[in-house]
Structure formats: C-alpha cells, structure tokens
Amino acid sequence: MAAADLLYEEDLFCPQCSEIYCVPVRLKCGHNICRVCLHKFWEWKGCRECPVCRTVCVPGRPPVNLTLKIAADEYQLRRSSGDQDVCCFHNEKLTLFCQNDEEPVCVICQMSKEHKVHECGPLEEAAKEKKTEISTMLESVRKKLKTLNKTEEQWRETKTYIQTQALQNEKAIKEEFQKLHQFLWEEEKKRLKLLKQEEEVRTQVMCEKLENIKDQIRGVESIITDIEGALRGEELKFLKDYKKTKKRVQFNIREPECIRDILINSAKHLGSLKFAIYKSMAKLVEYVPITLDPNTAHSNLELSEELTCVQYSRRQLLPDNPERCTSRLCVLGAAGLTSGKHTWTVQVGQSKEWYIGVVRESVQRKSTVFLNPAEGFWVIGLCSGDGLWAQTQPPTKLVLKQRPDRITVLLDCDKGKVVFINAADLTTIHTFRDRFTEKIFPYVSTGLYAEDKICSRLTICPLTITLKLE
C-alpha cells in the first residue's frame, strides 16, 4: 500500500501555509511544518518555537519527515495526474457520492472515520440529482442574464433618450431666447424710431426758426448798406433824405427768440431704460408657482412647452425610469415640498375626469393602489363626470352648487393640511388633515379620452406679476 494510503487527506497539509507539504520537518513536540514555512516563522517571531503549540524547539536543524514527504509527494502526483475515476487516498474506484462533503468517494472512504457518519449514495443517482439541481440553478442564472441584457437595452435606450431630451431642451431654450431677442430687437427699433421722430420734429422747428432769422438778418444788412451809402453821399442829398434815413435807422429790430425745450429729451429716452424695458418684458412672461416634471409623466400624457399644461395623448416611447408614473395617467410637480405654505390653482375646465392634489415622494408609481391618504394620496377628483369626490377611505361625496372651473390647492406642510378651494368664490371644497413625514409633490391626473373626443387640458394657472419699488 502506498504511503499516502496510511494517512488521511487532512494530514498532508501544512498547518502554517495550508498547502500540501513541501519538505516537511518534524519538531520535538511532534508537529510537522514545511521547512520553508518554519524558517520564515522563526525569522518573524525572533525565537525558535513551534507555530502550532508554541513549544520552544531544541537547537539544531529539525529532521525531515521522510514518510510524510513521500505521502505528500504521492498525493500531489495523483492530484496532478488527472485520474478522476480513482480515489487519491486509497487508489480505489470512485463509486459513491458523499452528500455532506459533496464530493465523490470510494468504498474505503465511506468506511473511514472521515465519512463514516455521512450520507453516501450511488454515484449515478447523485449525478442525476445534482445535474437537476444545477440545471435549476442555471435557469436562475439564465433569468438573471436575461434581466441584465434587458436592463442593458433599457439603459441604452435611456442614454439615447437623454441625448434626445438634451436636443429638445436646447431647441426650446433657443426658441425662448429668440423670442426675447426678438422682443429686445423690436423694443430697440421702436425706441430708436421715437428718437428719430423727435429729432425730425425738433430739426424742422429749428429749420423754420433759422429761415426766419436769416430773413431778419438780410433786412437789417440791407438797411445798414443803404444808410452807409447815404453817409458817403453829398451833404445836400443826405439832408434832403435825412428824415427818411433817420426813420430807417430807428426801425424796430426784434430781439432773437429764446427757444425753450428744443433739445432732445434724453431723460425720456435714456432714463431708467433697462427698467422700462424690463417692465415691458414683464407683460410677455408668465410665472406659475409649480412646474410639472416630464420625467414623472405617464407615457400617454403630453405636456406643454413650459410644463404648465397636461392632456391625454397618444402613447410616447419614454424610458421606464424609477420616477415615472406608469400605473396612473398622472404627472407630479418638479419640486418636492417639505415646509411652509404653498398655493397653486389648477384650471380643470370642462374635463369629464381629473384628479388633483398632493402625494408623498414614496408613493407607488408602478403598481395600482387606492387613492387615499393611507397610500400617500391627498386628492379630490371628478370621475366620468359623475360628481366630485374626495379620495378618502371610503371616498367622500362633495356636494357643490356648481362644478368649479378653477380649483386652488393650499398645502400647509407644517400644520399638515391640504385645502381645496373654489377659485371663483373662495369657498372651501374639502380639507385633508394629516402628518407629513417626507417630501410632498403636487399631483395632476387626467382621464382617458376617445379618439373622436376633444381632450381637455389641466392647466396650472399663472400668477399676476407686479413690480414693487422700494
């Protein structure tokens, strides 16, 4: 019998490096260590002691355990030979499978101390069972691979959509600035035109004044010339014409006119020019207290250019990002609210179905849930034109004299209130009271519309812009 057959597999591994022995030496305490491992340990420790039991070794070189070395070499040779059908310890054919250690064993291994209490069975049965087990596990891996491939495809589509989004936003920004540039250009032309008109009017006035004074100058020059000629003439003729000449010299010459307010009114054209332009520009712009977030909108919803209106439309190809609502035809506000009071007004018009209010950030966006405060919804709505309901549990019928056209939502995060007000007469429609522990987002939901029907819009109403001077 070979040397390795006399030892258990665990006896062939060095306790220091956990590898198969390479030149094992035997210490006085009885422990075996690879010679290289022992010297490295002694150098690190600074003393000669056993790495296993810390017993101090006697001076001198420990002897090589030849029996153990031969057994380790044989074991190493068997492992490297690649003989898969023969037990490396007992040189017997592997016919059994140990369920505890999950490895093939021979008949002698089954009777050994190491496997005696283990559950062992025929190799063929174990192979069939384990192949089924691995096949099941492999199927799970295949599903994960399928998920990874699908995710990769979705991420690739998301990347493309991000680029498309950027181009669309860039186009929209350029269009808005083009409008502002056009406004400034028109404003500049208008102001320059007014300046030119004023210049022409005042220049015309000065031209007329100049012609008048030139005529006056020519008259005076004519009198001076005639009188100077008379003074140079004969005395008798001068004296004969004396009365006439004296009368001409005493001619009443008007003083030049003092022209007032003839200069360009620079103060009108340049004074607070930027403010005047800003004031004019304020008529062009609108401000809404909340902006709808297109990244949360259902793929059947279409938002306006400035993200203030929403309506039902044909389905769009949008990425199914975590923020997007796919279970309901809704869109959330862009900014989460955590404190203070916030107010906005929604024009619902003649829509037959809608829901408005607020939701918490963690609300279910991919699966259908009930619209009630327990699920994170504080909303009211009109369902198929059949009355107005507060989405409580159970829903509460809201009795109103007239269906409101515009509804104001008042959110008080600190006091935990959501109040719905009829904007026409400022009467309270319904009030929710709760405790908000996370971010709250405005919520707008439209109804389904048939293709032959006109789809109504839900619009966030703009606020009146006023300029306050201090």
Tab-separated table of C-alpha atoms in Angstrom:
chain	number	residue	atom	x	y	z
A	1	MET	CA	0.000	0.000	0.000
A	2	ALA	CA	1.354	3.457	-0.823
A	3	ALA	CA	2.471	5.833	1.913
A	4	ALA	CA	-0.436	8.220	1.213
A	5	ASP	CA	-2.934	5.388	1.888
A	6	LEU	CA	-1.829	5.304	5.548
A	7	LEU	CA	-2.773	8.935	6.117
A	8	TYR	CA	-5.915	10.989	5.922
A	9	GLU	CA	-6.064	13.768	3.338
A	10	GLU	CA	-6.057	16.417	6.064
A	11	ASP	CA	-2.736	15.048	7.379
A	12	LEU	CA	-0.985	16.006	4.123
A	13	PHE	CA	-1.475	19.791	4.508
A	14	CYS	CA	0.908	22.123	6.353
A	15	PRO	CA	-0.786	23.829	9.341
A	16	GLN	CA	1.168	27.019	8.608
A	17	CYS	CA	0.587	27.620	4.868
A	18	SER	CA	-2.431	25.251	4.431
A	19	GLU	CA	-0.815	23.821	1.280
A	20	ILE	CA	0.412	20.247	0.584
A	21	TYR	CA	3.642	19.647	2.479
A	22	CYS	CA	6.865	20.590	0.714
A	23	VAL	CA	9.864	19.094	2.580
A	24	PRO	CA	8.084	18.651	5.939
A	25	VAL	CA	10.260	18.672	9.085
A	26	ARG	CA	9.269	17.109	12.389
A	27	LEU	CA	9.682	19.136	15.580
A	28	LYS	CA	10.350	17.722	19.028
A	29	CYS	CA	6.764	18.449	20.062
A	30	GLY	CA	5.569	16.104	17.277
A	31	HIS	CA	4.147	18.715	14.848
A	32	ASN	CA	5.153	18.756	11.200
A	33	ILE	CA	5.801	22.030	9.317
A	34	CYS	CA	7.127	22.850	5.860
A	35	ARG	CA	10.802	23.686	6.294
A	36	VAL	CA	10.455	26.989	4.425
A	37	CYS	CA	7.366	27.951	6.464
A	38	LEU	CA	9.191	27.116	9.715
A	39	HIS	CA	12.217	29.295	8.929
A	40	LYS	CA	10.023	32.190	7.862
A	41	PHE	CA	8.054	31.879	11.108
A	42	TRP	CA	11.228	31.817	13.207
A	43	GLU	CA	12.580	34.892	11.446
A	44	TRP	CA	9.343	36.762	12.003
A	45	LYS	CA	8.950	35.594	15.623
A	46	GLY	CA	12.576	36.075	16.581
A	47	CYS	CA	12.725	32.811	18.524
A	48	ARG	CA	12.638	29.058	17.850
A	49	GLU	CA	9.183	27.846	18.782
A	50	CYS	CA	6.532	25.632	17.207
A	51	PRO	CA	3.990	27.634	15.135
A	52	VAL	CA	1.236	25.274	16.329
A	53	CYS	CA	1.731	24.831	20.068
A	54	ARG	CA	4.400	27.491	20.748
A	55	THR	CA	6.732	24.902	22.341
A	56	VAL	CA	10.380	26.064	22.262
A	57	CYS	CA	12.408	23.859	19.928
A	58	VAL	CA	15.839	22.427	20.701
A	59	PRO	CA	18.851	23.940	18.924
A	60	GLY	CA	19.850	22.400	15.640
A	61	ARG	CA	18.158	21.591	12.349
A	62	PRO	CA	14.813	19.672	12.642
A	63	PRO	CA	14.841	16.374	10.716
A	64	VAL	CA	12.854	15.822	7.535
A	65	ASN	CA	9.824	13.534	7.977
A	66	LEU	CA	10.520	11.230	5.017
A	67	THR	CA	7.321	9.200	5.388
A	68	LEU	CA	5.186	12.322	5.317
A	69	LYS	CA	7.209	13.770	2.441
A	70	ILE	CA	6.727	10.616	0.347
A	71	ALA	CA	2.994	10.550	1.124
A	72	ALA	CA	2.628	14.257	0.260
A	73	ASP	CA	4.554	13.810	-2.985
A	74	GLU	CA	2.385	10.825	-3.965
A	75	TYR	CA	-0.767	12.773	-3.188
A	76	GLN	CA	0.451	15.729	-5.180
A	77	LEU	CA	1.297	13.434	-8.094
A	78	ARG	CA	-2.174	11.880	-8.035
A	79	ARG	CA	-3.856	15.247	-7.988
A	80	SER	CA	-1.822	16.411	-10.927
A	81	SER	CA	-2.257	13.173	-12.892
A	82	GLY	CA	-5.900	13.983	-13.579
A	83	ASP	CA	-7.217	10.485	-12.846
A	84	GLN	CA	-10.786	11.388	-11.961
A	85	ASP	CA	-12.081	7.837	-11.500
A	86	VAL	CA	-9.719	6.688	-8.736
A	87	CYS	CA	-9.592	7.815	-5.107
A	88	CYS	CA	-6.357	9.675	-4.490
A	89	PHE	CA	-6.143	8.245	-0.961
A	90	HIS	CA	-6.998	4.583	-1.440
A	91	ASN	CA	-6.436	4.065	-5.148
A	92	GLU	CA	-9.965	2.612	-5.382
A	93	LYS	CA	-12.595	3.470	-7.987
A	94	LEU	CA	-14.935	6.345	-7.034
A	95	THR	CA	-18.387	4.757	-6.927
A	96	LEU	CA	-20.159	6.762	-4.202
A	97	PHE	CA	-21.067	10.407	-3.550
A	98	CYS	CA	-20.896	11.980	-0.081
A	99	GLN	CA	-23.875	14.320	0.353
A	100	ASN	CA	-22.327	16.021	3.377
A	101	ASP	CA	-18.988	16.921	1.766
A	102	GLU	CA	-20.498	16.993	-1.733
A	103	GLU	CA	-17.645	15.007	-3.331
A	104	PRO	CA	-17.148	11.534	-4.886
A	105	VAL	CA	-15.663	8.876	-2.548
A	106	CYS	CA	-14.639	5.237	-2.754
A	107	VAL	CA	-15.916	2.315	-0.641
A	108	ILE	CA	-12.940	2.595	1.737
A	109	CYS	CA	-13.585	6.336	2.178
A	110	GLN	CA	-17.181	5.524	3.175
A	111	MET	CA	-15.960	3.221	5.940
A	112	SER	CA	-13.268	5.657	7.131
A	113	LYS	CA	-13.657	7.888	10.130
A	114	GLU	CA	-14.000	10.946	7.916
A	115	HIS	CA	-17.113	9.744	6.035
A	116	LYS	CA	-18.483	7.001	8.317
A	117	VAL	CA	-21.373	9.075	9.660
A	118	HIS	CA	-22.002	10.897	6.360
A	119	GLU	CA	-24.820	10.191	3.945
A	120	CYS	CA	-23.394	8.487	0.867
A	121	GLY	CA	-25.199	7.183	-2.200
A	122	PRO	CA	-24.550	5.709	-5.641
A	123	LEU	CA	-22.623	7.980	-7.974
A	124	GLU	CA	-25.176	7.699	-10.821
A	125	GLU	CA	-28.140	8.709	-8.634
A	126	ALA	CA	-26.178	11.585	-7.130
A	127	ALA	CA	-25.086	12.782	-10.595
A	128	LYS	CA	-28.702	12.795	-11.831
A	129	GLU	CA	-29.894	14.616	-8.717
A	130	LYS	CA	-27.092	17.173	-8.771
A	131	LYS	CA	-27.484	17.797	-12.509
A	132	THR	CA	-31.157	18.591	-11.907
A	133	GLU	CA	-30.155	20.886	-9.055
A	134	ILE	CA	-27.512	22.661	-11.139
A	135	SER	CA	-29.921	22.885	-14.105
A	136	THR	CA	-32.421	24.644	-11.859
A	137	MET	CA	-29.711	26.992	-10.587
A	138	LEU	CA	-28.521	27.547	-14.165
A	139	GLU	CA	-32.029	28.509	-15.188
A	140	SER	CA	-31.998	31.119	-12.442
A	141	VAL	CA	-28.669	32.405	-13.776
A	142	ARG	CA	-30.144	32.497	-17.296
A	143	LYS	CA	-33.049	34.583	-15.983
A	144	LYS	CA	-30.591	36.950	-14.335
A	145	LEU	CA	-28.653	37.177	-17.604
A	146	LYS	CA	-31.902	37.910	-19.421
A	147	THR	CA	-32.645	40.641	-16.880
A	148	LEU	CA	-29.151	42.071	-17.298
A	149	ASN	CA	-29.494	42.070	-21.091
A	150	LYS	CA	-32.899	43.724	-20.843
A	151	THR	CA	-31.509	46.290	-18.424
A	152	GLU	CA	-28.611	46.979	-20.759
A	153	GLU	CA	-31.058	47.546	-23.610
A	154	GLN	CA	-33.168	49.853	-21.423
A	155	TRP	CA	-30.096	51.782	-20.327
A	156	ARG	CA	-29.001	52.113	-23.945
A	157	GLU	CA	-32.460	53.470	-24.795
A	158	THR	CA	-32.257	55.787	-21.773
A	159	LYS	CA	-28.907	57.103	-22.995
A	160	THR	CA	-30.420	57.813	-26.411
A	161	TYR	CA	-33.444	59.445	-24.780
A	162	ILE	CA	-31.184	61.651	-22.641
A	163	GLN	CA	-29.492	62.881	-25.804
A	164	THR	CA	-32.886	63.456	-27.418
A	165	GLN	CA	-34.068	65.290	-24.301
A	166	ALA	CA	-30.989	67.499	-24.385
A	167	LEU	CA	-31.591	68.388	-28.037
A	168	GLN	CA	-35.263	69.142	-27.373
A	169	ASN	CA	-34.411	71.294	-24.365
A	170	GLU	CA	-31.686	73.053	-26.319
A	171	LYS	CA	-34.150	73.805	-29.118
A	172	ALA	CA	-36.752	75.081	-26.625
A	173	ILE	CA	-34.201	77.273	-24.841
A	174	LYS	CA	-33.013	78.742	-28.134
A	175	GLU	CA	-36.607	79.425	-29.198
A	176	GLU	CA	-37.370	81.188	-25.920
A	177	PHE	CA	-34.231	83.290	-26.147
A	178	GLN	CA	-35.046	84.000	-29.778
A	179	LYS	CA	-38.375	85.385	-28.610
A	180	LEU	CA	-36.584	87.516	-26.021
A	181	HIS	CA	-34.032	88.648	-28.602
A	182	GLN	CA	-36.862	89.482	-30.994
A	183	PHE	CA	-38.644	91.422	-28.263
A	184	LEU	CA	-35.483	93.389	-27.467
A	185	TRP	CA	-34.868	93.982	-31.148
A	186	GLU	CA	-38.423	95.272	-31.649
A	187	GLU	CA	-38.141	97.362	-28.492
A	188	GLU	CA	-34.866	98.829	-29.733
A	189	LYS	CA	-36.370	99.641	-33.135
A	190	LYS	CA	-39.427	101.243	-31.511
A	191	ARG	CA	-37.335	103.433	-29.231
A	192	LEU	CA	-34.940	104.422	-31.998
A	193	LYS	CA	-37.950	105.282	-34.160
A	194	LEU	CA	-39.349	107.543	-31.433
A	195	LEU	CA	-35.938	109.170	-31.065
A	196	LYS	CA	-35.729	109.694	-34.841
A	197	GLN	CA	-39.222	111.203	-34.949
A	198	GLU	CA	-38.360	113.606	-32.145
A	199	GLU	CA	-35.138	114.532	-33.919
A	200	GLU	CA	-37.019	115.254	-37.173
A	201	VAL	CA	-39.689	117.371	-35.442
A	202	ARG	CA	-37.169	119.431	-33.481
A	203	THR	CA	-34.880	119.775	-36.504
A	204	GLN	CA	-37.841	121.014	-38.588
A	205	VAL	CA	-38.668	123.593	-35.931
A	206	MET	CA	-35.051	124.797	-35.903
A	207	CYS	CA	-35.009	124.963	-39.708
A	208	GLU	CA	-38.045	127.267	-39.666
A	209	LYS	CA	-36.512	129.398	-36.914
A	210	LEU	CA	-33.261	129.648	-38.870
A	211	GLU	CA	-35.095	130.766	-42.047
A	212	ASN	CA	-36.903	133.474	-40.097
A	213	ILE	CA	-33.755	134.815	-38.505
A	214	LYS	CA	-31.931	134.696	-41.856
A	215	ASP	CA	-34.689	136.867	-43.389
A	216	GLN	CA	-34.343	139.255	-40.458
A	217	ILE	CA	-30.555	139.400	-40.917
A	218	ARG	CA	-30.906	140.135	-44.612
A	219	GLY	CA	-33.321	143.019	-43.863
A	220	VAL	CA	-31.002	144.559	-41.282
A	221	GLU	CA	-27.994	144.177	-43.573
A	222	SER	CA	-29.934	145.922	-46.355
A	223	ILE	CA	-30.730	148.897	-44.058
A	224	ILE	CA	-27.107	149.152	-42.937
A	225	THR	CA	-25.862	149.115	-46.538
A	226	ASP	CA	-28.321	151.819	-47.626
A	227	ILE	CA	-27.503	154.059	-44.681
A	228	GLU	CA	-23.787	153.626	-45.139
A	229	GLY	CA	-24.243	154.688	-48.792
A	230	ALA	CA	-26.215	157.763	-47.713
A	231	LEU	CA	-23.473	158.716	-45.274
A	232	ARG	CA	-20.913	158.632	-48.057
A	233	GLY	CA	-23.101	160.738	-50.441
A	234	GLU	CA	-23.449	164.563	-50.943
A	235	GLU	CA	-24.467	166.652	-47.984
A	236	LEU	CA	-27.465	168.236	-49.707
A	237	LYS	CA	-28.877	164.880	-50.843
A	238	PHE	CA	-28.188	163.458	-47.339
A	239	LEU	CA	-30.042	166.294	-45.683
A	240	LYS	CA	-32.926	166.022	-48.132
A	241	ASP	CA	-33.280	162.327	-47.263
A	242	TYR	CA	-32.451	162.837	-43.583
A	243	LYS	CA	-35.968	162.214	-42.253
A	244	LYS	CA	-36.339	159.086	-44.330
A	245	THR	CA	-32.874	157.822	-43.342
A	246	LYS	CA	-33.472	158.588	-39.673
A	247	LYS	CA	-36.737	156.704	-39.812
A	248	ARG	CA	-34.988	153.632	-41.281
A	249	VAL	CA	-32.240	153.722	-38.634
A	250	GLN	CA	-34.874	153.883	-35.918
A	251	PHE	CA	-36.516	150.719	-37.373
A	252	ASN	CA	-37.546	148.374	-34.508
A	253	ILE	CA	-35.351	145.293	-34.772
A	254	ARG	CA	-36.839	142.342	-32.802
A	255	GLU	CA	-34.625	140.583	-30.278
A	256	PRO	CA	-33.836	136.963	-31.208
A	257	GLU	CA	-36.402	134.493	-29.868
A	258	CYS	CA	-35.399	132.399	-26.827
A	259	ILE	CA	-36.220	128.852	-27.909
A	260	ARG	CA	-37.071	126.616	-24.976
A	261	ASP	CA	-37.442	122.819	-24.785
A	262	ILE	CA	-35.936	122.377	-28.210
A	263	LEU	CA	-33.239	119.860	-27.288
A	264	ILE	CA	-33.724	116.077	-27.452
A	265	ASN	CA	-35.429	114.800	-24.312
A	266	SER	CA	-32.595	112.438	-23.346
A	267	ALA	CA	-34.103	111.814	-19.934
A	268	LYS	CA	-37.173	110.323	-21.608
A	269	HIS	CA	-35.140	108.099	-23.890
A	270	LEU	CA	-32.347	107.055	-21.540
A	271	GLY	CA	-33.724	107.479	-18.046
A	272	SER	CA	-34.265	104.050	-16.365
A	273	LEU	CA	-34.015	102.490	-19.807
A	274	LYS	CA	-33.316	98.989	-18.512
A	275	PHE	CA	-36.188	99.165	-16.047
A	276	ALA	CA	-38.577	100.408	-18.710
A	277	ILE	CA	-37.580	97.502	-20.970
A	278	TYR	CA	-37.898	95.053	-18.069
A	279	LYS	CA	-41.358	96.451	-17.293
A	280	SER	CA	-42.416	95.942	-20.889
A	281	MET	CA	-40.912	92.462	-20.910
A	282	ALA	CA	-42.900	91.539	-17.812
A	283	LYS	CA	-46.028	91.665	-19.952
A	284	LEU	CA	-44.640	88.837	-22.082
A	285	VAL	CA	-43.725	86.394	-19.319
A	286	GLU	CA	-45.844	84.268	-17.028
A	287	TYR	CA	-44.982	82.773	-13.666
A	288	VAL	CA	-46.550	79.613	-12.272
A	289	PRO	CA	-45.896	78.516	-8.669
A	290	ILE	CA	-45.260	74.888	-9.668
A	291	THR	CA	-43.732	73.259	-12.741
A	292	LEU	CA	-44.737	69.788	-13.896
A	293	ASP	CA	-41.949	67.213	-14.150
A	294	PRO	CA	-41.932	65.411	-17.545
A	295	ASN	CA	-39.709	62.674	-16.090
A	296	THR	CA	-42.643	61.565	-13.905
A	297	ALA	CA	-45.351	61.826	-16.568
A	298	HIS	CA	-47.217	58.765	-17.852
A	299	SER	CA	-46.324	57.955	-21.463
A	300	ASN	CA	-49.894	58.830	-22.571
A	301	LEU	CA	-49.636	62.375	-21.261
A	302	GLU	CA	-48.475	65.375	-23.253
A	303	LEU	CA	-47.054	68.438	-21.502
A	304	SER	CA	-46.939	71.975	-22.842
A	305	GLU	CA	-43.667	73.632	-23.801
A	306	GLU	CA	-43.346	75.468	-20.490
A	307	LEU	CA	-44.506	72.412	-18.487
A	308	THR	CA	-47.643	74.054	-17.109
A	309	CYS	CA	-50.377	72.172	-19.019
A	310	VAL	CA	-51.090	68.456	-19.378
A	311	GLN	CA	-53.512	66.474	-21.510
A	312	TYR	CA	-54.127	62.915	-22.668
A	313	SER	CA	-52.437	61.996	-25.974
A	314	ARG	CA	-51.203	59.052	-27.987
A	315	ARG	CA	-48.598	56.873	-26.322
A	316	GLN	CA	-44.982	58.070	-26.458
A	317	LEU	CA	-41.815	55.987	-26.281
A	318	LEU	CA	-40.373	57.017	-22.920
A	319	PRO	CA	-37.857	55.281	-20.635
A	320	ASP	CA	-39.364	53.473	-17.654
A	321	ASN	CA	-37.206	55.336	-15.145
A	322	PRO	CA	-37.953	54.885	-11.404
A	323	GLU	CA	-39.543	58.340	-11.124
A	324	ARG	CA	-42.077	57.784	-13.917
A	325	CYS	CA	-45.693	57.020	-13.012
A	326	THR	CA	-46.912	54.088	-15.090
A	327	SER	CA	-49.902	52.836	-13.114
A	328	ARG	CA	-51.982	56.023	-13.452
A	329	LEU	CA	-52.383	58.820	-16.009
A	330	CYS	CA	-50.662	61.372	-13.831
A	331	VAL	CA	-47.698	63.700	-13.540
A	332	LEU	CA	-46.035	65.131	-10.427
A	333	GLY	CA	-44.630	68.549	-9.700
A	334	ALA	CA	-40.931	69.076	-10.272
A	335	ALA	CA	-40.075	70.280	-6.766
A	336	GLY	CA	-40.717	68.443	-3.509
A	337	LEU	CA	-42.178	70.498	-0.664
A	338	THR	CA	-41.149	69.929	2.944
A	339	SER	CA	-42.120	73.038	4.916
A	340	GLY	CA	-44.149	76.243	4.783
A	341	LYS	CA	-47.307	77.136	2.876
A	342	HIS	CA	-47.688	76.619	-0.863
A	343	THR	CA	-50.562	77.581	-3.142
A	344	TRP	CA	-51.367	76.896	-6.772
A	345	THR	CA	-54.513	76.953	-8.886
A	346	VAL	CA	-55.471	74.324	-11.467
A	347	GLN	CA	-57.899	75.079	-14.264
A	348	VAL	CA	-59.880	71.896	-14.792
A	349	GLY	CA	-62.328	73.447	-17.233
A	350	GLN	CA	-64.978	71.117	-18.612
A	351	SER	CA	-62.885	67.939	-18.276
A	352	LYS	CA	-65.025	64.894	-17.538
A	353	GLU	CA	-62.385	63.179	-15.417
A	354	TRP	CA	-59.471	64.510	-13.374
A	355	TYR	CA	-57.705	64.233	-10.023
A	356	ILE	CA	-55.606	66.939	-8.377
A	357	GLY	CA	-53.880	67.294	-5.011
A	358	VAL	CA	-50.597	66.156	-3.474
A	359	VAL	CA	-48.762	62.870	-2.917
A	360	ARG	CA	-45.804	61.813	-0.832
A	361	GLU	CA	-42.489	61.025	-2.513
A	362	SER	CA	-42.560	57.278	-1.749
A	363	VAL	CA	-45.970	56.698	-3.335
A	364	GLN	CA	-46.271	53.582	-5.541
A	365	ARG	CA	-45.651	54.690	-9.121
A	366	LYS	CA	-45.528	51.355	-10.961
A	367	SER	CA	-48.428	49.463	-9.375
A	368	THR	CA	-52.045	50.471	-8.903
A	369	VAL	CA	-53.043	51.493	-5.386
A	370	PHE	CA	-56.079	53.197	-3.895
A	371	LEU	CA	-56.142	56.984	-3.979
A	372	ASN	CA	-56.346	57.657	-0.261
A	373	PRO	CA	-54.140	59.149	2.472
A	374	ALA	CA	-53.095	55.697	3.713
A	375	GLU	CA	-51.369	55.122	0.355
A	376	GLY	CA	-49.903	58.651	0.307
A	377	PHE	CA	-52.555	60.460	-1.794
A	378	TRP	CA	-54.440	63.571	-0.675
A	379	VAL	CA	-56.527	64.327	-3.755
A	380	ILE	CA	-60.003	65.169	-4.957
A	381	GLY	CA	-61.351	64.291	-8.371
A	382	LEU	CA	-64.129	64.039	-10.882
A	383	CYS	CA	-64.786	60.529	-12.190
A	384	SER	CA	-66.524	60.246	-15.597
A	385	GLY	CA	-68.412	63.440	-14.888
A	386	ASP	CA	-70.289	61.724	-12.051
A	387	GLY	CA	-69.884	64.159	-9.208
A	388	LEU	CA	-66.906	65.392	-7.257
A	389	TRP	CA	-65.258	63.072	-4.719
A	390	ALA	CA	-62.637	63.464	-2.005
A	391	GLN	CA	-60.432	60.369	-2.161
A	392	THR	CA	-60.721	59.352	1.468
A	393	GLN	CA	-61.269	55.791	2.714
A	394	PRO	CA	-64.070	55.307	1.743
A	395	PRO	CA	-64.428	58.188	-0.800
A	396	THR	CA	-66.428	61.225	0.331
A	397	LYS	CA	-69.051	62.747	-1.983
A	398	LEU	CA	-68.595	66.524	-2.307
A	399	VAL	CA	-71.858	68.389	-2.799
A	400	LEU	CA	-71.432	71.662	-4.697
A	401	LYS	CA	-73.958	74.017	-6.267
A	402	GLN	CA	-71.863	74.339	-9.395
A	403	ARG	CA	-68.918	72.389	-10.746
A	404	PRO	CA	-65.783	74.538	-10.261
A	405	ASP	CA	-63.739	75.665	-13.271
A	406	ARG	CA	-60.604	76.515	-11.286
A	407	ILE	CA	-59.540	74.926	-8.005
A	408	THR	CA	-56.890	76.315	-5.688
A	409	VAL	CA	-54.777	73.855	-3.703
A	410	LEU	CA	-53.404	75.161	-0.405
A	411	LEU	CA	-50.709	72.981	1.178
A	412	ASP	CA	-49.534	73.730	4.698
A	413	CYS	CA	-46.660	71.320	5.355
A	414	ASP	CA	-46.098	72.430	8.940
A	415	LYS	CA	-49.732	72.105	10.044
A	416	GLY	CA	-50.394	69.015	7.904
A	417	LYS	CA	-53.284	70.464	5.889
A	418	VAL	CA	-54.336	70.213	2.262
A	419	VAL	CA	-57.222	72.568	1.460
A	420	PHE	CA	-59.104	72.661	-1.857
A	421	ILE	CA	-60.806	75.991	-2.633
A	422	ASN	CA	-63.167	77.044	-5.405
A	423	ALA	CA	-61.201	79.895	-7.007
A	424	ALA	CA	-64.409	81.528	-8.276
A	425	ASP	CA	-65.975	82.286	-4.880
A	426	LEU	CA	-63.158	81.247	-2.483
A	427	THR	CA	-65.357	78.656	-0.771
A	428	THR	CA	-63.660	75.598	0.733
A	429	ILE	CA	-64.398	72.372	-1.145
A	430	HIS	CA	-62.601	69.900	1.124
A	431	THR	CA	-59.808	69.773	3.709
A	432	PHE	CA	-57.416	66.907	4.459
A	433	ARG	CA	-55.577	66.839	7.793
A	434	ASP	CA	-52.582	64.573	8.241
A	435	ARG	CA	-48.932	64.462	9.313
A	436	PHE	CA	-46.336	64.725	6.550
A	437	THR	CA	-43.062	62.919	7.230
A	438	GLU	CA	-41.450	63.151	3.790
A	439	LYS	CA	-41.374	65.307	0.680
A	440	ILE	CA	-44.758	66.189	-0.778
A	441	PHE	CA	-45.273	66.646	-4.531
A	442	PRO	CA	-48.152	68.302	-6.427
A	443	TYR	CA	-50.266	65.723	-8.287
A	444	VAL	CA	-52.247	66.155	-11.511
A	445	SER	CA	-54.093	63.315	-13.255
A	446	THR	CA	-56.201	63.343	-16.425
A	447	GLY	CA	-58.827	60.941	-17.647
A	448	LEU	CA	-58.995	58.727	-20.736
A	449	TYR	CA	-60.427	60.204	-23.904
A	450	ALA	CA	-61.798	58.540	-27.027
A	451	GLU	CA	-60.172	59.433	-30.326
A	452	ASP	CA	-63.247	61.278	-31.588
A	453	LYS	CA	-63.486	63.484	-28.488
A	454	ILE	CA	-61.632	66.684	-27.771
A	455	CYS	CA	-59.174	66.241	-24.940
A	456	SER	CA	-59.418	68.927	-22.277
A	457	ARG	CA	-56.326	70.332	-20.652
A	458	LEU	CA	-55.471	70.666	-16.998
A	459	THR	CA	-53.535	73.886	-16.586
A	460	ILE	CA	-51.556	75.372	-13.725
A	461	CYS	CA	-52.777	78.974	-13.668
A	462	PRO	CA	-50.131	81.727	-13.800
A	463	LEU	CA	-49.854	84.313	-11.060
A	464	THR	CA	-50.171	88.049	-11.590
A	465	ILE	CA	-46.729	89.648	-11.821
A	466	THR	CA	-46.358	93.030	-10.104
A	467	LEU	CA	-43.304	95.236	-9.806
A	468	LYS	CA	-42.684	96.527	-6.299
A	469	LEU	CA	-40.448	99.557	-5.887
A	470	GLU	CA	-38.810	100.298	-2.566
